[in-house]
Coordinates of C-alpha atoms in Angstrom, one line a residue:
X6 CA -4.1 -37.6 39.2
X7 CA -1.5 -35.2 40.4
X8 CA -1.2 -31.5 39.4
X9 CA 2.2 -32.4 37.8
X10 CA 0.4 -34.5 35.2
X11 CA -1.1 -31.3 33.8
X12 CA 2.1 -29.3 33.5
X13 CA 1.9 -28.9 29.7
X14 CA -1.0 -26.4 30.0
X15 CA -0.2 -23.0 28.6
X16 CA -1.0 -20.4 31.3
X17 CA -1.1 -16.6 31.1
X18 CA -1.1 -14.4 34.3
X19 CA -2.8 -11.0 33.8
X20 CA -1.8 -9.1 36.9
X21 CA -0.8 -5.4 37.3
X22 CA 1.1 -5.8 40.6
X23 CA 4.7 -7.0 40.0
X24 CA 5.0 -8.7 43.3
X25 CA 1.7 -10.6 42.8
X26 CA 2.9 -11.7 39.3
X27 CA 6.2 -13.0 40.9
X28 CA 4.4 -14.9 43.7
X29 CA 1.8 -16.4 41.3
X30 CA 4.6 -17.4 38.8
X31 CA 6.6 -19.0 41.7
X32 CA 3.6 -21.0 42.8
X33 CA 2.9 -22.2 39.3
X34 CA 6.6 -23.1 38.8
X35 CA 6.5 -25.0 42.1
X36 CA 3.5 -26.9 40.8
X37 CA 5.3 -27.8 37.6
X38 CA 3.7 -25.2 35.3
X39 CA 5.3 -22.6 33.1
X40 CA 3.5 -19.3 32.6
X41 CA 3.8 -16.0 30.8
X42 CA 2.7 -12.8 32.5
X43 CA 1.3 -9.4 31.4
X44 CA 0.3 -6.4 33.4
X45 CA -3.2 -5.6 32.2
X46 CA -6.2 -6.8 30.1
X47 CA -5.1 -5.1 26.9
X48 CA -1.8 -6.9 27.1
X49 CA -3.6 -10.1 27.7
X50 CA -5.6 -9.6 24.5
X51 CA -2.3 -8.9 22.6
X52 CA -0.7 -12.0 24.1
X53 CA -3.7 -14.1 22.9
X54 CA -3.2 -12.8 19.4
X55 CA 0.4 -14.1 19.5
X56 CA -0.3 -17.5 20.9
X57 CA -3.0 -19.8 22.4
X58 CA -3.4 -20.1 26.2
X59 CA -5.3 -22.8 27.8
X60 CA -5.8 -20.9 31.1
X61 CA -5.7 -17.2 32.0
X62 CA -5.4 -16.1 35.6
X63 CA -7.0 -12.7 35.4
X64 CA -6.9 -10.0 38.0
X65 CA -10.0 -7.9 38.1
X66 CA -8.7 -4.4 38.8
X67 CA -5.9 -3.4 36.4
X68 CA -5.1 -0.1 34.6
X69 CA -5.9 0.4 30.9
X70 CA -8.3 -2.5 30.8
X71 CA -9.7 -4.4 33.7
X72 CA -10.1 -8.1 33.9
X73 CA -13.9 -8.1 33.4
X74 CA -13.7 -6.0 30.2
X75 CA -10.8 -8.2 28.9
X76 CA -12.8 -11.3 29.7
X77 CA -15.8 -10.1 27.8
X78 CA -13.7 -9.2 24.8
X79 CA -11.9 -12.6 24.8
X80 CA -15.3 -14.3 24.9
X81 CA -16.5 -12.1 22.0
X82 CA -13.3 -12.4 19.8
X83 CA -12.0 -15.9 20.3
X84 CA -13.5 -18.7 18.3
X85 CA -15.3 -21.3 20.5
X86 CA -12.8 -24.0 19.7
X87 CA -9.9 -22.0 21.3
X88 CA -11.6 -20.3 24.2
X89 CA -9.3 -20.3 27.2
X90 CA -10.5 -21.0 30.7
X91 CA -10.4 -17.7 32.6
X92 CA -10.0 -17.7 36.4
X93 CA -10.4 -14.5 38.4
X94 CA -7.7 -13.8 40.8
X95 CA -8.6 -10.9 43.0
X96 CA -8.3 -9.2 46.3
X97 CA -11.3 -7.0 45.4
X98 CA -14.0 -9.1 47.2
X99 CA -17.6 -8.1 47.3
X100 CA -20.5 -10.3 48.4
X101 CA -21.4 -10.9 44.7
X102 CA -17.8 -11.0 43.3
X103 CA -18.1 -14.6 42.1
X104 CA -21.3 -13.9 40.3
X105 CA -20.0 -10.7 38.7
X106 CA -17.0 -12.7 37.4
X107 CA -19.1 -15.6 36.1
X108 CA -21.5 -13.2 34.3
X109 CA -18.5 -11.5 32.6
X110 CA -17.6 -15.0 31.2
X111 CA -15.0 -16.1 33.7
X112 CA -14.9 -19.8 34.5
X113 CA -13.9 -19.7 38.2
X114 CA -12.7 -17.4 41.0
X115 CA -9.9 -17.4 43.5
X116 CA -9.6 -14.7 46.2
X117 CA -6.2 -13.3 47.1
X118 CA -4.0 -14.0 48.7
X119 CA -3.6 -17.1 46.6
X120 CA -3.0 -20.3 48.4
X121 CA -1.0 -23.0 46.6
X122 CA -3.4 -25.8 47.3
X123 CA -6.4 -23.8 46.1
X124 CA -4.7 -22.8 42.9
X125 CA -3.6 -26.4 42.3
X126 CA -7.1 -27.7 42.7
X127 CA -8.7 -25.2 40.4
X128 CA -6.0 -25.6 37.7
X129 CA -6.3 -29.4 37.8
X130 CA -10.1 -29.1 37.6
X131 CA -10.0 -26.9 34.5
X132 CA -7.3 -28.8 32.8
X133 CA -9.3 -32.0 33.2
X134 CA -12.2 -30.2 31.6
X135 CA -10.0 -28.9 28.7
X136 CA -8.7 -32.5 28.1
X137 CA -12.3 -33.8 27.9
X138 CA -13.3 -31.0 25.6
X139 CA -10.3 -31.7 23.3
X140 CA -11.1 -35.4 23.3
X141 CA -14.7 -34.7 22.4
X142 CA -13.7 -32.3 19.6
X143 CA -11.3 -34.9 18.1
X144 CA -13.9 -37.7 18.2
X145 CA -16.5 -35.3 16.7
X146 CA -14.1 -34.4 13.9
X147 CA -13.4 -38.0 13.2
X148 CA -17.1 -38.8 13.1
X149 CA -17.7 -36.0 10.6
X150 CA -14.8 -37.2 8.5
X151 CA -16.3 -40.7 8.5
X152 CA -19.7 -39.2 7.6
X153 CA -18.2 -37.2 4.7
X154 CA -16.6 -40.4 3.4
X155 CA -20.0 -42.3 3.2
X156 CA -21.8 -42.4 -0.1
X157 CA -24.8 -40.1 -0.3
X158 CA -27.2 -42.9 0.2
X159 CA -25.5 -43.8 3.6
X160 CA -25.8 -40.2 4.8
X161 CA -29.6 -40.2 4.4
X162 CA -30.1 -43.0 6.9
X163 CA -28.2 -41.3 9.7
X164 CA -30.6 -39.9 12.4
X165 CA -29.0 -36.5 13.0
X166 CA -28.5 -33.2 11.2
X167 CA -24.8 -32.5 11.3
X168 CA -25.3 -28.8 10.5
X169 CA -27.2 -28.3 13.7
X170 CA -24.3 -29.6 15.8
X171 CA -21.6 -27.6 13.9
X172 CA -23.3 -24.3 14.6
X173 CA -22.7 -24.6 18.4

């Protein structure tokens, strides 16, 4: 499957450096994606209030609110069904940078300078995951709809407790 097949994903770039925003936007455009861009974590949170994003490319070190704090807040505030994939995009590399990002709630990590092939691979990986999650949620919703339509007697013979699955 080519990266172009995933071009309908909504992407937000959270990057304080204007030239890095332009380069990342150009790479995404070349890959067939369209992206919005903001200059810090606080603006990323505001953008998420206005619309849903499938993927956020999040710089770590930004003014006002850094990428780690923004990620923690997104994980805290967004309902599980609309959680975006958050990919760290940073030149601030320490031996444990990847672990720090993952502990904050990020899904992946790309060091700067960003290479087109690396970005393409990570995007296609996470978009495939999003597609599988969406398909699962749809089939789960259909199963619950079917369950709700059964007479009460039919519900008693089913071997699972739907409330347990809805909590997660």
